């Protein structure tokens, strides 16, 4: 990773802003707070602006109490971005992915750095440290810190944030993206003080009763298995979410469950959200849900994990999705 330019900029204390994508996930928060704690330790004035709320299970990492959600402090957020000398955009490849933060970033004068691992990054920064083969943006933050010559600065706080980002984006080191190098990074993070067992418990063992019942309801009542296409789908309406007192993050992971069924290679979750349907795609092997969501559902992401949206009703979105499957039958049943 070539960091000469940014290293030079960071030689004196700077005003820095970090931001990430809308509805941040574990990698978005883990990588951002890892970088936040590191830059703070180096003496910079750092502000982390989140474009939206995020789940409770991501709120235990060091520095979380200083995160600014733009909706809660629009003026403070705008002022910080405008004043920033350096802006880090983490874990997203299109400026629109940071939603209401995007116009401020676009107008900002600071030096912009994109650190990300999504495919086909759009060029919206001055420096791009992107690698679509990386397991996670958090792994890239580790590599960034090492490339800066600062391995020795890693401490428990920084290491635990980064570890959490890698762990969540690789589904606990089980995806193909978790390479030998990823495991080496994880080992070094544990050496630096990351408590892997704490990260695991704090993320995965903090479910509400409602959340676990919602998952049961999804698999028992809502999952449609289309064996003909090796595909499973789950659709959730707003009313159903309300019935289970839905909170941000409660539907996370549900889309992965059907992939545990033998032969299922494509799993899709449709969730009704204010005025649109948010769609999550997961696949196995070669079927690219990134291409599929990009082509039909204004989305993108990774080959085996992507997202998109639809402005049709939930029912019509699902109908439309099913109508697209015959074209992919050969690919899905190969
Ligand atoms: P999730 O299904 O967990 O929301 O998202 C899976 C992956 O797809 C993530 O890496 C996320 O960044 C990406 N993704 C989700 N929604 C969208 C979207 O609307 N547009 C793009 N370009 N990527 C998305
Ligand atoms: Mn990520």
Short mmCIF file of C-alpha atoms and ligand atoms in Angstrom, two decimals:
data_model
loop_
_atom_site.label_atom_id
_atom_site.label_comp_id
_atom_site.label_asym_id
_atom_site.label_seq_id
_atom_site.Cartn_x
_atom_site.Cartn_y
_atom_site.Cartn_z
CA UNK A 1 0.00 0.00 0.00
CA UNK A 2 1.48 3.34 -1.07
CA UNK A 3 0.87 5.90 1.64
CA UNK A 4 3.70 8.40 1.07
CA UNK A 5 1.39 11.32 0.29
CA UNK A 6 -0.91 10.75 3.24
CA UNK A 7 2.04 10.10 5.54
CA UNK A 8 3.45 13.48 4.63
CA UNK A 9 0.09 15.16 5.27
CA UNK A 10 -0.23 13.48 8.66
CA UNK A 11 3.18 14.64 9.84
CA UNK A 12 1.60 17.59 11.63
CA UNK A 13 -1.63 17.57 13.66
CA UNK A 14 -4.59 17.79 11.27
CA UNK A 15 -8.33 18.20 11.37
CA UNK A 16 -9.60 14.87 10.12
CA UNK A 17 -13.09 13.62 9.30
CA UNK A 18 -13.93 9.96 8.86
CA UNK A 19 -17.18 8.84 7.30
CA UNK A 20 -18.66 5.60 6.04
CA UNK A 21 -21.75 4.24 4.30
CA UNK A 22 -25.42 4.62 5.20
CA UNK A 23 -26.66 2.03 7.70
CA UNK A 24 -23.12 1.11 8.70
CA UNK A 25 -22.33 -2.54 9.31
CA UNK A 26 -19.62 -4.13 11.45
CA UNK A 27 -16.89 -3.44 8.94
CA UNK A 28 -17.99 0.17 8.43
CA UNK A 29 -17.97 0.90 12.17
CA UNK A 30 -14.98 -1.32 12.99
CA UNK A 31 -12.75 0.14 10.28
CA UNK A 32 -13.85 3.71 11.02
CA UNK A 33 -13.35 3.46 14.78
CA UNK A 34 -10.06 1.60 14.29
CA UNK A 35 -8.79 4.46 12.15
CA UNK A 36 -10.37 7.00 14.54
CA UNK A 37 -8.54 5.63 17.59
CA UNK A 38 -5.28 5.37 15.66
CA UNK A 39 -5.37 8.95 14.33
CA UNK A 40 -6.41 10.26 17.74
CA UNK A 41 -3.41 8.49 19.27
CA UNK A 42 -1.20 10.20 16.70
CA UNK A 43 -2.44 13.58 17.91
CA UNK A 44 -4.94 14.55 15.22
CA UNK A 45 -8.33 16.14 15.83
CA UNK A 46 -10.67 13.48 14.50
CA UNK A 47 -14.42 13.49 13.93
CA UNK A 48 -16.27 10.39 12.81
CA UNK A 49 -19.57 11.19 11.11
CA UNK A 50 -22.04 8.35 10.54
CA UNK A 51 -24.65 8.88 7.80
CA UNK A 52 -27.33 7.08 9.86
CA UNK A 53 -27.97 5.11 13.00
CA UNK A 54 -26.55 1.61 13.41
CA UNK A 55 -27.31 -1.45 15.53
CA UNK A 56 -26.80 -1.62 19.30
CA UNK A 57 -24.47 -4.59 18.87
CA UNK A 58 -21.97 -2.28 17.15
CA UNK A 59 -22.00 0.30 19.91
CA UNK A 60 -19.48 -1.21 22.31
CA UNK A 61 -16.26 -0.39 20.46
CA UNK A 62 -13.83 2.22 21.76
CA UNK A 63 -14.68 5.72 20.58
CA UNK A 64 -18.33 4.93 19.92
CA UNK A 65 -19.44 7.63 22.35
CA UNK A 66 -17.87 10.25 20.08
CA UNK A 67 -19.56 9.18 16.84
CA UNK A 68 -21.73 11.92 15.37
CA UNK A 69 -24.83 10.84 13.50
CA UNK A 70 -25.48 13.50 10.88
CA UNK A 71 -29.23 13.58 11.58
CA UNK A 72 -28.59 14.33 15.25
CA UNK A 73 -26.14 17.14 14.55
CA UNK A 74 -26.45 18.36 10.96
CA UNK A 75 -24.78 21.70 11.60
CA UNK A 76 -21.85 20.25 13.56
CA UNK A 77 -21.37 17.59 10.88
CA UNK A 78 -21.41 20.10 8.02
CA UNK A 79 -18.99 22.37 9.86
CA UNK A 80 -16.56 19.53 10.63
CA UNK A 81 -16.53 18.33 7.02
CA UNK A 82 -16.02 21.83 5.70
CA UNK A 83 -13.15 22.46 8.11
CA UNK A 84 -11.47 19.08 7.59
CA UNK A 85 -8.00 19.03 6.07
CA UNK A 86 -8.25 15.30 5.43
CA UNK A 87 -11.38 13.23 4.86
CA UNK A 88 -11.38 9.44 4.98
CA UNK A 89 -14.25 7.68 3.20
CA UNK A 90 -14.36 4.11 4.42
CA UNK A 91 -16.10 0.99 3.17
CA UNK A 92 -18.00 2.46 0.23
CA UNK A 93 -17.26 2.77 -3.48
CA UNK A 94 -19.78 5.38 -4.61
CA UNK A 95 -20.22 8.75 -2.99
CA UNK A 96 -24.01 8.32 -3.00
CA UNK A 97 -23.63 5.44 -0.50
CA UNK A 98 -23.04 7.94 2.30
CA UNK A 99 -26.45 9.49 1.54
CA UNK A 100 -26.93 12.85 3.29
CA UNK A 101 -23.20 13.13 4.03
CA UNK A 102 -22.44 12.94 0.28
CA UNK A 103 -23.12 16.56 -0.76
CA UNK A 104 -20.90 17.81 2.07
CA UNK A 105 -18.08 15.48 1.02
CA UNK A 106 -18.47 16.49 -2.62
CA UNK A 107 -18.19 20.17 -1.71
CA UNK A 108 -15.39 19.76 0.83
CA UNK A 109 -11.91 21.15 0.15
CA UNK A 110 -9.94 18.71 2.29
CA UNK A 111 -7.74 15.95 0.85
CA UNK A 112 -10.01 12.95 0.35
CA UNK A 113 -8.93 9.35 0.81
CA UNK A 114 -11.05 6.33 -0.07
CA UNK A 115 -10.18 3.10 1.72
CA UNK A 116 -12.46 0.33 0.52
CA UNK A 117 -12.75 -3.22 -0.77
CA UNK A 118 -15.85 -3.07 -2.96
CA UNK A 119 -15.65 -3.89 -6.66
CA UNK A 120 -15.37 -1.17 -9.27
CA UNK A 121 -14.74 1.86 -7.09
CA UNK A 122 -16.04 5.12 -8.46
CA UNK A 123 -13.40 7.82 -8.38
CA UNK A 124 -14.53 10.47 -5.90
CA UNK A 125 -11.40 10.97 -3.78
CA UNK A 126 -7.87 12.36 -4.26
CA UNK A 127 -6.28 9.11 -3.12
CA UNK A 128 -7.70 5.62 -3.50
CA UNK A 129 -6.43 2.84 -1.28
CA UNK A 130 -8.85 0.26 -2.58
CA UNK A 131 -8.46 -3.48 -2.98
CA UNK A 132 -11.46 -5.61 -3.93
CA UNK A 133 -9.54 -8.76 -2.97
CA UNK A 134 -9.29 -7.64 0.67
CA UNK A 135 -11.59 -9.38 3.15
CA UNK A 136 -12.77 -6.11 4.59
CA UNK A 137 -12.06 -2.43 4.84
CA UNK A 138 -10.88 -3.14 8.37
CA UNK A 139 -8.10 -5.37 7.00
CA UNK A 140 -7.08 -2.45 4.76
CA UNK A 141 -6.97 -0.18 7.82
CA UNK A 142 -4.56 -2.65 9.43
CA UNK A 143 -2.42 -2.61 6.28
CA UNK A 144 -2.63 1.19 6.20
CA UNK A 145 -1.36 1.51 9.77
CA UNK A 146 1.48 -0.92 9.04
CA UNK A 147 2.36 0.92 5.82
CA UNK A 148 2.48 4.14 7.84
CA UNK A 149 5.20 2.49 9.91
CA UNK A 150 2.96 2.47 12.97
CA UNK A 151 2.49 -1.21 13.81
CA UNK A 152 3.80 -0.38 17.28
CA UNK A 153 0.89 1.99 17.89
CA UNK A 154 -1.68 -0.81 17.71
CA UNK A 155 -3.31 -1.24 21.10
CA UNK A 156 -6.33 -3.07 22.42
CA UNK A 157 -8.81 -0.37 21.38
CA UNK A 158 -7.53 -0.03 17.82
CA UNK A 159 -6.98 -3.77 17.37
CA UNK A 160 -10.42 -4.75 18.66
CA UNK A 161 -12.20 -2.37 16.27
CA UNK A 162 -10.22 -3.69 13.31
CA UNK A 163 -10.67 -7.30 14.40
CA UNK A 164 -14.44 -6.77 14.63
CA UNK A 165 -14.60 -5.34 11.11
CA UNK A 166 -12.75 -8.33 9.68
CA UNK A 167 -14.76 -10.82 11.73
CA UNK A 168 -18.14 -9.43 10.68
CA UNK A 169 -17.30 -9.00 6.98
CA UNK A 170 -15.96 -12.55 6.68
CA UNK A 171 -18.80 -14.09 8.75
CA UNK A 172 -16.24 -15.12 11.37
CA UNK A 173 -13.48 -15.99 8.91
CA UNK A 174 -15.53 -18.42 6.87
CA UNK A 175 -15.87 -16.65 3.52
CA UNK A 176 -13.48 -17.26 0.62
CA UNK A 177 -12.26 -13.69 1.22
CA UNK A 178 -10.66 -14.81 4.50
CA UNK A 179 -7.22 -15.70 3.16
CA UNK A 180 -4.09 -16.86 4.92
CA UNK A 181 -3.12 -13.21 5.05
CA UNK A 182 -6.41 -12.32 6.74
CA UNK A 183 -5.73 -14.91 9.43
CA UNK A 184 -2.22 -13.50 9.85
CA UNK A 185 -3.67 -10.03 10.30
CA UNK A 186 -6.15 -11.40 12.86
CA UNK A 187 -3.33 -13.14 14.71
CA UNK A 188 -1.34 -9.94 14.85
CA UNK A 189 -4.39 -8.03 16.12
CA UNK A 190 -4.79 -10.56 18.94
CA UNK A 191 -1.08 -10.14 19.67
CA UNK A 192 -1.70 -6.38 19.86
CA UNK A 193 -4.41 -6.91 22.49
CA UNK A 194 -7.65 -7.62 20.62
CA UNK A 195 -9.83 -9.96 22.66
CA UNK A 196 -11.37 -12.12 19.93
CA UNK A 197 -13.79 -13.75 22.40
CA UNK A 198 -15.07 -10.35 23.59
CA UNK A 199 -15.63 -9.19 20.01
CA UNK A 200 -17.51 -12.37 19.21
CA UNK A 201 -19.75 -12.21 22.26
CA UNK A 202 -20.45 -8.50 21.91
CA UNK A 203 -21.55 -8.93 18.29
CA UNK A 204 -23.26 -12.31 18.23
CA UNK A 205 -24.56 -13.04 21.73
CA UNK A 206 -26.61 -9.93 22.42
CA UNK A 207 -29.87 -10.71 20.66
CA UNK A 208 -33.23 -9.53 21.95
CA UNK A 209 -35.98 -12.11 22.32
CA UNK A 210 -37.88 -10.30 19.54
CA UNK A 211 -34.96 -10.67 17.15
CA UNK A 212 -34.58 -14.39 17.63
CA UNK A 213 -38.36 -14.87 17.25
CA UNK A 214 -38.29 -12.79 14.06
CA UNK A 215 -35.65 -15.14 12.66
CA UNK A 216 -37.78 -18.13 13.62
CA UNK A 217 -40.79 -16.54 11.94
CA UNK A 218 -38.75 -15.91 8.78
CA UNK A 219 -37.58 -19.49 8.42
CA UNK A 220 -40.85 -21.07 9.51
CA UNK A 221 -43.42 -18.84 7.84
CA UNK A 222 -41.77 -16.61 5.28
CA UNK A 223 -39.01 -18.46 3.49
CA UNK A 224 -39.91 -19.50 -0.03
CA UNK A 225 -37.65 -22.18 -1.46
CA UNK A 226 -37.55 -22.23 -5.24
CA UNK A 227 -35.72 -25.51 -5.76
CA UNK A 228 -35.99 -25.20 -9.52
CA UNK A 229 -33.60 -22.26 -9.33
CA UNK A 230 -31.61 -23.26 -6.23
CA UNK A 231 -32.92 -20.05 -4.76
CA UNK A 232 -34.60 -19.07 -1.51
CA UNK A 233 -36.33 -15.79 -0.75
CA UNK A 234 -37.76 -14.09 2.31
CA UNK A 235 -39.93 -10.97 2.18
CA UNK A 236 -40.77 -8.91 5.25
CA UNK A 237 -43.41 -6.20 5.34
CA UNK A 238 -43.40 -3.20 7.59
CA UNK A 239 -46.31 -4.65 9.56
CA UNK A 240 -44.32 -7.82 10.21
CA UNK A 241 -41.30 -5.84 11.34
CA UNK A 242 -43.53 -3.88 13.71
CA UNK A 243 -45.02 -7.07 15.08
CA UNK A 244 -41.52 -8.05 16.24
CA UNK A 245 -40.71 -4.51 17.47
CA UNK A 246 -38.01 -4.27 14.85
CA UNK A 247 -34.87 -2.33 15.64
CA UNK A 248 -32.01 -1.45 13.27
CA UNK A 249 -29.85 -4.54 12.83
CA UNK A 250 -32.54 -7.11 13.65
CA UNK A 251 -32.72 -8.36 10.05
CA UNK A 252 -28.95 -8.58 9.68
CA UNK A 253 -27.79 -12.10 8.92
CA UNK A 254 -31.24 -13.42 8.03
CA UNK A 255 -30.34 -13.51 4.35
CA UNK A 256 -27.46 -15.89 5.05
CA UNK A 257 -29.60 -18.56 6.71
CA UNK A 258 -31.13 -20.13 3.56
CA UNK A 259 -27.64 -20.63 2.12
CA UNK A 260 -27.23 -23.37 4.73
CA UNK A 261 -29.77 -25.44 2.81
CA UNK A 262 -28.02 -27.94 0.58
CA UNK A 263 -28.04 -26.80 -3.06
CA UNK A 264 -29.29 -23.29 -2.34
CA UNK A 265 -26.97 -20.95 -4.20
CA UNK A 266 -28.90 -17.71 -4.15
CA UNK A 267 -30.67 -16.19 -1.17
CA UNK A 268 -32.55 -12.92 -1.22
CA UNK A 269 -34.14 -10.88 1.57
CA UNK A 270 -36.69 -8.19 0.75
CA UNK A 271 -37.47 -5.72 3.52
CA UNK A 272 -40.08 -2.99 3.25
CA UNK A 273 -38.57 0.28 4.35
CA UNK A 274 -39.95 3.81 4.17
CA UNK A 275 -41.25 4.10 0.62
CA UNK A 276 -39.04 1.43 -0.90
CA UNK A 277 -37.94 -2.16 -0.63
CA UNK A 278 -34.39 -2.79 0.54
CA UNK A 279 -32.95 -5.97 -0.92
CA UNK A 280 -30.05 -8.10 0.26
CA UNK A 281 -28.50 -10.72 -2.01
CA UNK A 282 -26.18 -13.55 -1.05
CA UNK A 283 -24.81 -16.25 -3.32
CA UNK A 284 -22.41 -19.13 -3.41
CA UNK A 285 -19.74 -19.92 -5.97
CA UNK A 286 -19.71 -18.03 -9.26
CA UNK A 287 -23.12 -16.43 -9.35
CA UNK A 288 -22.44 -12.70 -9.13
CA UNK A 289 -25.12 -10.97 -7.10
CA UNK A 290 -23.18 -7.76 -7.56
CA UNK A 291 -23.86 -7.84 -11.31
CA UNK A 292 -27.43 -8.96 -10.75
CA UNK A 293 -28.29 -6.21 -8.27
CA UNK A 294 -26.50 -3.63 -10.39
CA UNK A 295 -28.47 -4.66 -13.48
CA UNK A 296 -31.95 -4.86 -11.97
CA UNK A 297 -32.09 -3.25 -8.55
CA UNK A 298 -29.91 -0.10 -8.55
CA UNK A 299 -27.43 -1.84 -6.31
CA UNK A 300 -23.99 -3.31 -6.04
CA UNK A 301 -21.50 -4.67 -3.54
CA UNK A 302 -19.50 -7.86 -3.81
CA UNK A 303 -19.74 -10.95 -5.99
CA UNK A 304 -21.35 -13.05 -3.24
CA UNK A 305 -22.93 -10.31 -1.09
CA UNK A 306 -24.71 -7.32 -2.49
CA UNK A 307 -27.68 -5.07 -1.96
CA UNK A 308 -30.15 -3.01 -3.90
CA UNK A 309 -33.54 -1.36 -3.79
CA UNK A 310 -36.87 -1.21 -5.54
CA UNK A 311 -39.60 1.40 -5.58
CA UNK A 312 -42.29 -1.17 -6.42
CA UNK A 313 -44.41 -2.62 -3.63
CA UNK A 314 -42.96 -5.54 -1.69
CA UNK A 315 -45.22 -7.98 -3.49
CA UNK A 316 -44.43 -6.60 -6.95
CA UNK A 317 -40.71 -6.49 -6.20
CA UNK A 318 -40.77 -10.18 -5.30
CA UNK A 319 -42.84 -10.97 -8.41
CA UNK A 320 -40.39 -9.09 -10.57
CA UNK A 321 -37.45 -10.89 -8.98
CA UNK A 322 -39.04 -14.29 -9.58
CA UNK A 323 -39.78 -13.37 -13.19
CA UNK A 324 -36.06 -12.74 -13.73
CA UNK A 325 -34.97 -16.17 -12.53
CA UNK A 326 -35.66 -18.31 -15.64
CA UNK A 327 -32.98 -16.37 -17.51
CA UNK A 328 -30.46 -17.44 -14.86
CA UNK A 329 -31.66 -21.00 -14.42
CA UNK A 330 -28.74 -22.57 -16.22
CA UNK A 331 -26.25 -20.54 -14.23
CA UNK A 332 -27.95 -21.28 -10.93
CA UNK A 333 -28.36 -25.00 -11.43
CA UNK A 334 -25.08 -25.78 -13.10
P1 LIG B 1 -26.30 -5.84 2.88
O1 LIG B 1 -27.12 -6.87 2.19
O2 LIG B 1 -25.61 -6.40 4.08
O3 LIG B 1 -27.02 -4.58 3.12
O4 LIG B 1 -25.15 -5.45 1.88
C1 LIG B 1 -24.27 -6.40 1.34
C2 LIG B 1 -23.19 -5.71 0.57
O5 LIG B 1 -23.72 -5.01 -0.53
C3 LIG B 1 -22.41 -4.70 1.38
O6 LIG B 1 -21.07 -4.84 1.05
C4 LIG B 1 -22.92 -3.37 0.92
O7 LIG B 1 -21.89 -2.43 0.94
C5 LIG B 1 -23.41 -3.63 -0.48
N1 LIG B 1 -24.66 -2.89 -0.73
C6 LIG B 1 -25.81 -2.99 -0.03
N2 LIG B 1 -26.76 -2.18 -0.54
C7 LIG B 1 -26.20 -1.56 -1.59
C8 LIG B 1 -26.68 -0.58 -2.54
O8 LIG B 1 -27.82 -0.14 -2.51
N3 LIG B 1 -25.78 -0.17 -3.48
C9 LIG B 1 -24.50 -0.65 -3.55
N4 LIG B 1 -23.70 -0.19 -4.51
N5 LIG B 1 -24.04 -1.56 -2.68
C10 LIG B 1 -24.85 -2.01 -1.71
MN1 LIG B 2 -16.98 -4.01 4.12
#
